[in-house]
Coordinates of C-alpha atoms and ligand atoms in Angstrom, one line a residue:
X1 CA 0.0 0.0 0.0
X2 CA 1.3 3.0 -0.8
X3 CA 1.7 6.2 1.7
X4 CA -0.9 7.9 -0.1
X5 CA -3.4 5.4 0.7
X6 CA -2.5 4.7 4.2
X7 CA -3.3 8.5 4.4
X8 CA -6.8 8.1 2.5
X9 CA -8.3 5.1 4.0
X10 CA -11.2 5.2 5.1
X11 CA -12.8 4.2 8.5
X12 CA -13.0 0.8 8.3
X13 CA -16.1 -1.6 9.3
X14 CA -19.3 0.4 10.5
X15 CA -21.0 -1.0 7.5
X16 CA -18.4 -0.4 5.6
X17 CA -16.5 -3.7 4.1
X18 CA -13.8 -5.1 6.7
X19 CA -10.5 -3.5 5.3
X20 CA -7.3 -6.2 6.0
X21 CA -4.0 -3.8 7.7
X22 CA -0.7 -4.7 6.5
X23 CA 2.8 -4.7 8.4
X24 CA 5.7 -2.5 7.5
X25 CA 9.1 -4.4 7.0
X26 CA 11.8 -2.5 5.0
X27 CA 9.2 0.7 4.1
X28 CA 7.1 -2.4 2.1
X29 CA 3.3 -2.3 3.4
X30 CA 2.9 -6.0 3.2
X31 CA -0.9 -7.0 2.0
X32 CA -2.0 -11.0 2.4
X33 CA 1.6 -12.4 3.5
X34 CA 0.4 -14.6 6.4
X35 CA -2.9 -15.3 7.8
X36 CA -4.6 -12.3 9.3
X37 CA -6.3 -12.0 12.6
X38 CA -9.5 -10.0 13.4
X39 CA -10.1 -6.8 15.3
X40 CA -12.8 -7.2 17.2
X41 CA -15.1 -4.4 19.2
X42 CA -15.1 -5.5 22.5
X43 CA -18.4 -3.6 23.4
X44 CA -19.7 -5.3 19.6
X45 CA -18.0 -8.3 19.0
X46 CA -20.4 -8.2 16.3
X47 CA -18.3 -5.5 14.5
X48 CA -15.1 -6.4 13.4
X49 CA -12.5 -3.2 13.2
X50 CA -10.1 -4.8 10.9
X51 CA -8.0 -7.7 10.2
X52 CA -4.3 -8.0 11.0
X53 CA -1.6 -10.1 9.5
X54 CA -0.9 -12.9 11.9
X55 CA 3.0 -12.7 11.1
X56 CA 4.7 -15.5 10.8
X57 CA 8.4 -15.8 13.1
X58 CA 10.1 -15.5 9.8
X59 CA 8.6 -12.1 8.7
X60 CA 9.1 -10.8 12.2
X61 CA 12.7 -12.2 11.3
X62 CA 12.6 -9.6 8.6
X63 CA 11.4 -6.9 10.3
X64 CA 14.7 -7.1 12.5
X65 CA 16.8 -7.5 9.5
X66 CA 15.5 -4.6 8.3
X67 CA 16.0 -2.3 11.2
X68 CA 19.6 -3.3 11.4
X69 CA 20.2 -2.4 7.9
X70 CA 18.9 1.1 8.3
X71 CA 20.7 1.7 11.2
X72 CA 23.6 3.0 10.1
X73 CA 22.6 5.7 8.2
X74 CA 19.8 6.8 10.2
X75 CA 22.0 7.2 13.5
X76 CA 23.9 9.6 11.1
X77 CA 20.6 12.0 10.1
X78 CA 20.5 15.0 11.6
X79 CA 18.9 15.7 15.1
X80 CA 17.3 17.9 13.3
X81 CA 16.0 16.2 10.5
X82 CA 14.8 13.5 12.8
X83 CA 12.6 16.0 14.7
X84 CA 11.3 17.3 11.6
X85 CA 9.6 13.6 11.1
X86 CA 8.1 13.8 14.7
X87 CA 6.6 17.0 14.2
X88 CA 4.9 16.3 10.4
X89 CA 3.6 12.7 12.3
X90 CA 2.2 14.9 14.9
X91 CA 0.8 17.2 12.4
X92 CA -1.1 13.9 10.6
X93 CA -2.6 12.5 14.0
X94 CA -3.7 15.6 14.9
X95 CA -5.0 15.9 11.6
X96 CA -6.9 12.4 11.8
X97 CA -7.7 12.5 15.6
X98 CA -11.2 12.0 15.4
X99 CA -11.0 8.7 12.8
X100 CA -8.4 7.5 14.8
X101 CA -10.3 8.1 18.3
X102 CA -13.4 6.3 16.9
X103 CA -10.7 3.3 15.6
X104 CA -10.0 3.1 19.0
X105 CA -12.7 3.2 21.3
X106 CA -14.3 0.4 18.6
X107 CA -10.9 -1.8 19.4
X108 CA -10.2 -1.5 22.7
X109 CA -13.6 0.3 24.7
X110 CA -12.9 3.6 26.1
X111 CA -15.1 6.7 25.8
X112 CA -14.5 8.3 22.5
X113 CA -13.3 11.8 24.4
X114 CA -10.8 9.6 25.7
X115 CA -9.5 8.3 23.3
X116 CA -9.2 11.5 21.3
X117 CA -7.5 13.0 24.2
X118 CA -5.2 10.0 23.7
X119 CA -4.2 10.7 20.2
X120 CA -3.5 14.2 20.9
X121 CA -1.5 13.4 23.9
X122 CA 0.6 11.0 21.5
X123 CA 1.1 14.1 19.0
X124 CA 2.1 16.0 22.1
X125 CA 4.5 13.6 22.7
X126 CA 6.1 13.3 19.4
X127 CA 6.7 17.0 19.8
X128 CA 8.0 16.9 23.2
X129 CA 10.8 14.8 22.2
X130 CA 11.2 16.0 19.1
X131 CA 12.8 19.0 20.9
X132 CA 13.9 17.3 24.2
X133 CA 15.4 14.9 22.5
X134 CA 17.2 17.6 20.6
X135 CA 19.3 18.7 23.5
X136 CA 20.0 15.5 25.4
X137 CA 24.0 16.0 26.0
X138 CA 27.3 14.1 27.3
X139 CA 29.7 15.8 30.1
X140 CA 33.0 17.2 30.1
X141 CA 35.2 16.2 33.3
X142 CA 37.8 18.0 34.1
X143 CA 41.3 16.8 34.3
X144 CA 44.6 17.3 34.6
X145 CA 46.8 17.2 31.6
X146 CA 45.9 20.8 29.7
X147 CA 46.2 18.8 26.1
X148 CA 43.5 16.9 26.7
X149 CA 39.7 16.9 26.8
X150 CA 37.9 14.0 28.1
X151 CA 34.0 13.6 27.4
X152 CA 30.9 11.5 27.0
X153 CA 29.0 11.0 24.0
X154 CA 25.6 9.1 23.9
X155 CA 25.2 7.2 21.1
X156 CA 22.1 5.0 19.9
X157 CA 22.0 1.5 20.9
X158 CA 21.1 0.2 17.8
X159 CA 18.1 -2.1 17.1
X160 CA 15.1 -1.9 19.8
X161 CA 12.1 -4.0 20.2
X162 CA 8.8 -1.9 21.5
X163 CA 6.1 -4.5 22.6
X164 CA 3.3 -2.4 23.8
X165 CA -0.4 -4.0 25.3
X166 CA -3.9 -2.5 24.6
X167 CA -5.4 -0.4 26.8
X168 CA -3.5 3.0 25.4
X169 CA -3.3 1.5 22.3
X170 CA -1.5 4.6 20.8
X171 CA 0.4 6.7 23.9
X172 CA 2.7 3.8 25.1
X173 CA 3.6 2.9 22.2
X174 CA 4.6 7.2 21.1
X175 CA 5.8 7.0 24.0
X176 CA 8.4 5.0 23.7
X177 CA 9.1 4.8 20.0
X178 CA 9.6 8.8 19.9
X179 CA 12.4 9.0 22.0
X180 CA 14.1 5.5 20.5
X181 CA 13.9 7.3 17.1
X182 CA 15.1 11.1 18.6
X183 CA 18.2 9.2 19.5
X184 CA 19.2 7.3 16.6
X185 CA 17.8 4.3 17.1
X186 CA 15.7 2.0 14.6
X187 CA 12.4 0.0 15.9
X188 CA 10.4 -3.5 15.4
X189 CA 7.3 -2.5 17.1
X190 CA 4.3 -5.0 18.1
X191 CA 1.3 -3.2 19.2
X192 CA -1.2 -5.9 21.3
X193 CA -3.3 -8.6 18.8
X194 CA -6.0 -7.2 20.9
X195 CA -5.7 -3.4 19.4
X196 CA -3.7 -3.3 17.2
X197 CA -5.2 -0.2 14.8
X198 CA -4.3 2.6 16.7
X199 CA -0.3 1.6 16.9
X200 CA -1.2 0.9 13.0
X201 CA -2.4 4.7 12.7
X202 CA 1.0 6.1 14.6
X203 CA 3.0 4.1 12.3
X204 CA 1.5 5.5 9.4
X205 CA 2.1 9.2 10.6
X206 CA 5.3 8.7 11.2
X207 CA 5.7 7.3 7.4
X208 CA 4.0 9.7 6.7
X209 CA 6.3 12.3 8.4
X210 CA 9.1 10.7 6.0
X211 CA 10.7 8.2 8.0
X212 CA 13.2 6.3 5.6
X213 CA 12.7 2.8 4.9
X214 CA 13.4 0.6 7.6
X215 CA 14.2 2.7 10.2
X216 CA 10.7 1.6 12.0
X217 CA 8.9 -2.4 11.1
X218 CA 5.9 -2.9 12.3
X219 CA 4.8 -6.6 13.1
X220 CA 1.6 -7.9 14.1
X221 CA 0.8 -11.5 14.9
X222 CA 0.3 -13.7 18.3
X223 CA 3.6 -13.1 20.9
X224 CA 4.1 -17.3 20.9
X225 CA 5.0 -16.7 16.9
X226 CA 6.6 -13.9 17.0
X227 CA 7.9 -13.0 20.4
X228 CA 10.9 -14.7 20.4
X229 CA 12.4 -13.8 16.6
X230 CA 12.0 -9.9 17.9
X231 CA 13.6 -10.5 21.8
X232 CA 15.7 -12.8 21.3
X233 CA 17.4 -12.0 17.8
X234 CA 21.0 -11.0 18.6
X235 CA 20.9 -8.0 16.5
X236 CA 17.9 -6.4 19.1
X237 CA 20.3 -4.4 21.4
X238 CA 17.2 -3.1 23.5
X239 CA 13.6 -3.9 24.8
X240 CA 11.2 -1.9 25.9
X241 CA 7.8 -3.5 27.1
X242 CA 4.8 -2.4 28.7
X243 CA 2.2 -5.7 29.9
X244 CA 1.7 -8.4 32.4
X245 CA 4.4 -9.1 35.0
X246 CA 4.3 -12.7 33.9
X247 CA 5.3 -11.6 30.0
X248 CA 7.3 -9.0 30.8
X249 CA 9.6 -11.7 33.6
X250 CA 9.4 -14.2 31.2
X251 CA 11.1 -11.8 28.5
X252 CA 13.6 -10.7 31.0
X253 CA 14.8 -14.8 31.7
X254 CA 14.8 -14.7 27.7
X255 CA 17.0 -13.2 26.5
X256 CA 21.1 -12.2 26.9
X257 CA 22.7 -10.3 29.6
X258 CA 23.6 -7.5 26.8
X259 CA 20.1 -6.7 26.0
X260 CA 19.2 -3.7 27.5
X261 CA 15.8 -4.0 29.0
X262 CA 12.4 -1.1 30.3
X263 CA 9.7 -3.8 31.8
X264 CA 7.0 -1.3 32.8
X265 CA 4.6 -3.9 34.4
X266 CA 1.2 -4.9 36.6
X267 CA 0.2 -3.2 39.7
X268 CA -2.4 -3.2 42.6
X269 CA -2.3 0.6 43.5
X270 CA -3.5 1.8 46.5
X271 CA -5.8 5.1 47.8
X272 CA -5.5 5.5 51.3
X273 CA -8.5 7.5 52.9
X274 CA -7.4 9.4 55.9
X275 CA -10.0 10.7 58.5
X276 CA -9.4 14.0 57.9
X277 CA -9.9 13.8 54.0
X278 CA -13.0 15.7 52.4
X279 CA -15.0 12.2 51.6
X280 CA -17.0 13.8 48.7
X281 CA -13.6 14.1 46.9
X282 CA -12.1 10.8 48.4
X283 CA -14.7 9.2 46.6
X284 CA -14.2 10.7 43.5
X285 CA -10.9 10.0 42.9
X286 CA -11.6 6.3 43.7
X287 CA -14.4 6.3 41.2
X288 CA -12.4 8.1 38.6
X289 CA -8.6 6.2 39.4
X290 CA -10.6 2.9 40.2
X291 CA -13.6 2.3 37.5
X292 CA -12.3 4.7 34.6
X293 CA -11.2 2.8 31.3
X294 CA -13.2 -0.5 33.7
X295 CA -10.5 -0.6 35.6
X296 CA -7.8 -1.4 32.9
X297 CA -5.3 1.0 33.8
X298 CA -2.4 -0.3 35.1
X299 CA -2.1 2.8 37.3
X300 CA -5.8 2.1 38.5
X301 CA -6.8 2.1 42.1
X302 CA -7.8 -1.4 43.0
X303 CA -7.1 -0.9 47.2
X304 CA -8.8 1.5 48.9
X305 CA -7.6 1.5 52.4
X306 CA -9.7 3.9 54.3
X307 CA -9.5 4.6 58.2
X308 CA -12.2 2.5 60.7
X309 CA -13.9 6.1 61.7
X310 CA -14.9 7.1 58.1
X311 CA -15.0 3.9 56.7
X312 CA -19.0 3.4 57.2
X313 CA -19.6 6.4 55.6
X314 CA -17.1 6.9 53.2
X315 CA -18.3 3.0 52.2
X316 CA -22.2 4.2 52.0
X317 CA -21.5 7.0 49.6
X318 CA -18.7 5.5 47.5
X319 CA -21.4 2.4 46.9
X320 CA -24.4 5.3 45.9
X321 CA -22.1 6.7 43.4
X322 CA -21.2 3.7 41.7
X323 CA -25.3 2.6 41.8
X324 CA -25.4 5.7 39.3
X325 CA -22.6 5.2 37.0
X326 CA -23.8 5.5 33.2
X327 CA -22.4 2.2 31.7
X328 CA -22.5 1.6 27.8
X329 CA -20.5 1.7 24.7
X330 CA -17.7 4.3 24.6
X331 CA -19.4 6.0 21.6
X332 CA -22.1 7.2 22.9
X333 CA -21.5 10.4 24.7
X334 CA -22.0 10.4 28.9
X335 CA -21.2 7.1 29.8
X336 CA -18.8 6.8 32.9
X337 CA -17.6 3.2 32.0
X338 CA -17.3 1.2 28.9
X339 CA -17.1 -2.7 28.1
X340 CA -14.3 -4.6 29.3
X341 CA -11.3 -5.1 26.5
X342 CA -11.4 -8.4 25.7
X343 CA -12.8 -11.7 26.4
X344 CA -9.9 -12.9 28.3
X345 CA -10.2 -9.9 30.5
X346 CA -14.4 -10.5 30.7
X347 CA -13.6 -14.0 32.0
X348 CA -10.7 -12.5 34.7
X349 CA -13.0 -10.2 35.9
X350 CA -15.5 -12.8 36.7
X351 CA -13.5 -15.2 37.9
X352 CA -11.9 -12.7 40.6
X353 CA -15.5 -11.5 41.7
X354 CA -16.9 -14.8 42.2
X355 CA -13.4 -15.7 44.7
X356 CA -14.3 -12.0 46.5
X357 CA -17.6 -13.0 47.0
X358 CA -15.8 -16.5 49.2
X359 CA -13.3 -14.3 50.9
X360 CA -14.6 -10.9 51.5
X361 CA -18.0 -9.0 52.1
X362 CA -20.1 -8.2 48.9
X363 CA -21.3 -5.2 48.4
X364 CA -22.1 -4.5 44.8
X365 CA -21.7 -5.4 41.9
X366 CA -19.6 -7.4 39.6
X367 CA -22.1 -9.5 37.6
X368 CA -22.0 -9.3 33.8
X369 CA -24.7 -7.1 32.5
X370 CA -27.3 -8.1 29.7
X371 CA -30.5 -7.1 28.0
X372 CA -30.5 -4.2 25.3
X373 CA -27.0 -2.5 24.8
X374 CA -25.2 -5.3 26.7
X375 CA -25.6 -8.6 25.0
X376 CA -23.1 -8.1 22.3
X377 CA -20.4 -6.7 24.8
X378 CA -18.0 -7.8 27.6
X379 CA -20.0 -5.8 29.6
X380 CA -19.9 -6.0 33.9
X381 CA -21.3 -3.9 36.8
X382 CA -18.1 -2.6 38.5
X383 CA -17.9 -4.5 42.2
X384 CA -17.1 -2.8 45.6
X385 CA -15.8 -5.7 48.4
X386 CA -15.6 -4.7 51.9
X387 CA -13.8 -6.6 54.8
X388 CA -11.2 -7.3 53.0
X389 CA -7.6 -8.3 54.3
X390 CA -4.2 -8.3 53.2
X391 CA -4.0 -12.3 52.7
X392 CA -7.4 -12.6 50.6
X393 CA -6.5 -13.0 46.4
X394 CA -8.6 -9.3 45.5
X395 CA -6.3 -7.4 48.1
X396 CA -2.8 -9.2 46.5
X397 CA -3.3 -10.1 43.1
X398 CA -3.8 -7.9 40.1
X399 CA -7.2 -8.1 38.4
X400 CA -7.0 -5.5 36.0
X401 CA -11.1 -4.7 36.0
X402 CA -14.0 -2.4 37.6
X403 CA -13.1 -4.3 41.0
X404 CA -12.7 -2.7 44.3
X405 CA -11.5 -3.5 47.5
X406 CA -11.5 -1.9 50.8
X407 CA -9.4 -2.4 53.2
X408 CA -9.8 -1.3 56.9
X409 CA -7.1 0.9 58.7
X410 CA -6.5 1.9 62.2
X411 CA -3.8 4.5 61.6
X412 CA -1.3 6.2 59.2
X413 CA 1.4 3.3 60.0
X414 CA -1.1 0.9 59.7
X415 CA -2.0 2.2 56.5
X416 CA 1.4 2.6 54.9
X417 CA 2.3 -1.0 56.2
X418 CA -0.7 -2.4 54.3
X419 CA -0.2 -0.6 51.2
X420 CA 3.6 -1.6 51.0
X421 CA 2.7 -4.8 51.8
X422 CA 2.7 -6.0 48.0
X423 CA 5.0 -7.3 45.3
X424 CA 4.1 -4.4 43.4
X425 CA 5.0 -0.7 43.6
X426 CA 3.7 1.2 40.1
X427 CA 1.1 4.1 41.5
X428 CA -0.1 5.2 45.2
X429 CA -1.9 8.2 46.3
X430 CA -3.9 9.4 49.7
X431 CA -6.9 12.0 50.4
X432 CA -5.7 14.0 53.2
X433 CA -5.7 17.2 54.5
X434 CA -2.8 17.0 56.9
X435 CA 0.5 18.4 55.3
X436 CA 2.7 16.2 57.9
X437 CA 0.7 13.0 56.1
X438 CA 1.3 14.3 53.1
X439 CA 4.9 15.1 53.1
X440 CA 5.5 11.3 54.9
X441 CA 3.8 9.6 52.5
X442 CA 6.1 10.7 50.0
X443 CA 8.6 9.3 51.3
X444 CA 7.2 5.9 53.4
X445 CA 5.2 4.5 50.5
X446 CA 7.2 2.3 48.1
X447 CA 5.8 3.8 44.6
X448 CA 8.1 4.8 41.6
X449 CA 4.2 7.1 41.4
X450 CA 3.1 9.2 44.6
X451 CA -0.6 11.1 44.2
X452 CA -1.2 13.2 47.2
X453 CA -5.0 14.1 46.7
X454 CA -4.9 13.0 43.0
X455 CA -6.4 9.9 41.1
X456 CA -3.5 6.8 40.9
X457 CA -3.9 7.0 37.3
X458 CA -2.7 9.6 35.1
X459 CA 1.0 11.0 34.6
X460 CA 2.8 13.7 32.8
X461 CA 4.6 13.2 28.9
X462 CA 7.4 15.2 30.1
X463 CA 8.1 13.5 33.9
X464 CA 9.3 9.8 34.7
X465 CA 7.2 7.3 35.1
X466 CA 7.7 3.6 36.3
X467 CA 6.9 1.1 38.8
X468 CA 9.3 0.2 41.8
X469 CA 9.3 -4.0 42.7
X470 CA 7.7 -6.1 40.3
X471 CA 6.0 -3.1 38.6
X472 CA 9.0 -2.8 36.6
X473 CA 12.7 -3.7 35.7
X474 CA 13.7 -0.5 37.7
X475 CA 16.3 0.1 35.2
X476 CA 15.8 3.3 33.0
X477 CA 11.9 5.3 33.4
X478 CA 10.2 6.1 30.6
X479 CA 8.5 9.2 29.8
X480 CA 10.2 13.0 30.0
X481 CA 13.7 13.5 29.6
X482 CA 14.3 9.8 31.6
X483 CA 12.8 8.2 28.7
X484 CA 15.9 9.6 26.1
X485 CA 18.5 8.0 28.5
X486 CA 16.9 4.1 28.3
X487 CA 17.5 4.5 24.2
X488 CA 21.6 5.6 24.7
X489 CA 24.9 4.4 26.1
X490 CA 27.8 6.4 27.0
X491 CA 30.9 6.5 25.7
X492 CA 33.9 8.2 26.7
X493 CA 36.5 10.1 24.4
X494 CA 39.8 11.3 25.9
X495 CA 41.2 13.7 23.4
X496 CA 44.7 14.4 23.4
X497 CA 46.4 17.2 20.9
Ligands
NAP1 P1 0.3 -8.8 28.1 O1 -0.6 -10.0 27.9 O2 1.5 -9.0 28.9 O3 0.7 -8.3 26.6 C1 1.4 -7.1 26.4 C2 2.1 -7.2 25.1 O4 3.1 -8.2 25.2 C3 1.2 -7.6 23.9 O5 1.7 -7.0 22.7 C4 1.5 -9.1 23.8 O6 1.3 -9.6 22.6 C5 3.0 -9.1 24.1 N1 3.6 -10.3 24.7 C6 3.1 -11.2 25.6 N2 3.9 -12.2 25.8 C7 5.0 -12.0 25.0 C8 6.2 -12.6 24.8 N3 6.5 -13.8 25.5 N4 7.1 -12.1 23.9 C9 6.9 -11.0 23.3 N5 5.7 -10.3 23.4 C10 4.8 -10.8 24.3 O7 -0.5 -7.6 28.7 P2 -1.9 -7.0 28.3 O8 -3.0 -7.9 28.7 O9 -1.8 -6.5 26.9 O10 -1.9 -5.7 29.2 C11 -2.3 -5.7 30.5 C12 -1.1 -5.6 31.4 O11 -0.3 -4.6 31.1 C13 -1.5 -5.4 32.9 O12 -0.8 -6.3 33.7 C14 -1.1 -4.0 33.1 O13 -0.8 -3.7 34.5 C15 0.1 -3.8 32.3 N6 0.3 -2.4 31.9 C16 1.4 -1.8 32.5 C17 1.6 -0.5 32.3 C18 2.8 0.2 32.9 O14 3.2 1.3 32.4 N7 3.4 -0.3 34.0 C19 0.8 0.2 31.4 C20 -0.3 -0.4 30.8 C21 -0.5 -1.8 31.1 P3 -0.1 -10.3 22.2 O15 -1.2 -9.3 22.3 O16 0.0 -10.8 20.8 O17 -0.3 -11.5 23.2

């Protein structure tokens, strides 16, 4: 397909005939080379959003190939140049934001505003390192011979591999495939089989920006095909992942000690609800960090830990709120929660509410929802569990749905010791009004993401981000000028006269 028609395509399904979405190896658009895989509306499976190539290991063999060969000369254009291409793919999703936010709440779920706010955050992001990445320098160390100057240079690492999941289909992946080509660096990407259109759509602005051939492959197909060919290939200097703990431990163990690695990973965030905190407000930010996007954040709030003398009441109007939520498919303007993403996730969800309802206290919730609207979707009523204690599976183990748990407290220690006491560390936040509270928690909770009277979820393009524990690697952060450093190493030049 040529770049023209990537640029013309229309929107597909909605009535409209099922349009098939190539990979990109070598700057070829490859039509009909392996099997494809469909697309399907999670809130609709009815409506299929397009068909993928299920890539074959070989072709994703290709794709690494590829990026080698263009590394070379790419790591030799011009900062300049190279932000030029950021900017004119910025320019094209901002021009196609709206097809491309209605792509996406049909593959993946969430509200269509969203999802537009997503694209436009991606484009934001392509700019942001298109200058940040303009200005990212070495040091000069002083020494003591006066004939000599001795410096660092960062150079690109060479071939990366961005593996990205589906539930911001188009930000993660900008996210980390801007910087890796601000710095030199050529990129296999695999967006998740589960939505894979919007990656699709930042790919195409980039070409469309004029990235040379080969300098960024797009593969799509099932992980178990193609996983290994584009980890474990000894010309892929660098990883960078965002998914499960499991995949992203399992990739780790995979593959050499050279291969750099960014494992941004699961978490089980907590709010903590002090006594002092205004409970209209506490609420809010559990409803919007625990039930927005169902859930499926990986920043989402999943713990609520909330001290014993507001806990009946706090409980009593969190529970009225959540009775009112407007749930239904992410096109249709006003709904406060969509479907959930995928079957896989549908059949989680369920499975974790039905152990909640052994361990803990019910209190709403958590069946899946049918009748008009529903019956075509992956659809469920978020849950709220009370009683629950640190031992029981919905206060340890990630669910990654519209599932809440509360958790009673008897003090600020007691509070901090519960929410550390986890294997993960990605997001925390508390609703208080004490600054002494505020400043401790800072430092006591173990979070590579503090919120002080914020939602868990959400986080800046231009500051770090990244779990602490089993939330991530803890190597190199993505996101602001952090995320630059991942994609180079250092070297050191002594320079004699
Ligand atoms: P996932 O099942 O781990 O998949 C993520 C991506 O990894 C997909 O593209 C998947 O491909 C690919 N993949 C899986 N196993 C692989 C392997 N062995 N080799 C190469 N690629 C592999 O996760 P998900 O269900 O898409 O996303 C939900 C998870 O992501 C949650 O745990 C959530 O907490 C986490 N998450 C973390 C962050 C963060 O910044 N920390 C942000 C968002 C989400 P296929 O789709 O083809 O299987």
């Amino acid at each position: 397909m040529s770049e023209v028609a990537a640029k013309s395509a229309p929107t597909p399904g909605e009535g409209a005939e099922v349009r098939e979405f190539p990979t990109l190896v070598n700057g070829e658009w490859l039509h009909g080379v392996s099997k494809p895989f469909d697309n399907i509306n999670p809130a609709d499976t009815s409506d299929i959003v397009g068909r993928f190539q299920a890539s074959t290991a070989a072709e994703a063999g290709l794709a690494v190939a590829a990026a080698s060969a263009a590394f070379e000369r790419w790591k030799k254009t011009s900062v300049s140049a190279r932000a030029a291409i950021l900017n004119r793919a910025a320019d094209h999703l901002e021009a196609n934001a709206d097809r491309n936010a209605r792509e996406m709440t049909r593959e993946m779920g969430k509200a269509l505003n969203l999802a537009k706010d997503e694209i436009l955050r991606s484009a934001q992001t392509l700019r942001f390192y298109a200058v940040e990445g303009q200005s990212l320098t070495g040091e000069v160390f002083p020494n003591d011979d006066p004939d000599m100057t001795v410096y660092t240079l960062r150079e690109p690492l060479g071939v990366v591999t961005v593996i990205t999941p589906w539930n911001f289909p188009i930000s993660i992946p900008a996210r980390k495939i801007a910087p890796a080509l601000m710095t030199g660096n050529t990129v296999v990407f695999k967006p998740s089989s589960d939505a894979p259109l919007s990656g699709y759509r930042l790919v195409e602005a980039l070409v469309a920006g004029g990235l040379p051939k080969g300098v960024l492959n797009f593969i799509t197909g099932a992980a178990g095909e193609v996983g290994a060919a584009i980890t474990q290939a000894p010309a892929v200097r660098a990883i960078s992942f965002t998914g499960s703990t499991a995949a992203g431990e399992h990739i780790c163990r995979s593959v050499g000690f050279t291969t750099r690695t960014q494992m941004e990973l699961g978490g089980k965030n907590p709010l903590i609800v002090m006594d002092d905190a205004d409970l209209d407000k506490a609420v809010d930010l559990t409803i919007k960090g625990g039930l927005s996007l169902a859930g499926q954040a990986c920043t989402g709030t999943s713990r609520v830990l909330v001290m014993r003398q507001v806990r009946a009441e706090f409980t009593e109007k969190l529970v009225e709120r959540i009775k009112a939520l407007k749930i239904g498919s992410g096109l249709t303007a006003g709904m406060d929660m969509g479907p959930l993403a995928t079957a896989r996730q549908l059949e989680t969800v369920l499975r974790y509410v039905a152990i909640g309802k052994q361990e803990a206290t019910h209190l709403y919730g958590g069946e899946r929802l049918t009748g008009a609207g529903y019956d075509g979707g992956y659809y469920v009523a978020p849950a709220v569990f009370t009683d629950v204690t640190q031992q029981m599976a919905v206060a340890r183990e990630e669910i990654f749905g519209p599932v809440l748990a509360i958790i009673e407290v008897e003090s600020y220690a007691d509070a901090i010791a519960k929410a550390n006491d986890t294997e993960y560390g990605l997001s925390a936040a508390i609703a208080t009004r004490n600054p002494r509270v505020m400043h401790d928690f800072a430092n006591d909770i173990q979070s590579g993401t503090v919120k002080i009277n914020r939602t868990t979820t959400g986080n800046l393009i231009n500051a770090p981000f990244g779990g602490v524990k089993r939330s991530s690697t803890s190597t190199f952060r993505e996101s602001g000028r952090a995320g630059l450093e991942f994609y180079t190493q250092i070297k050191t030049v002594y320079r004699g006269c």
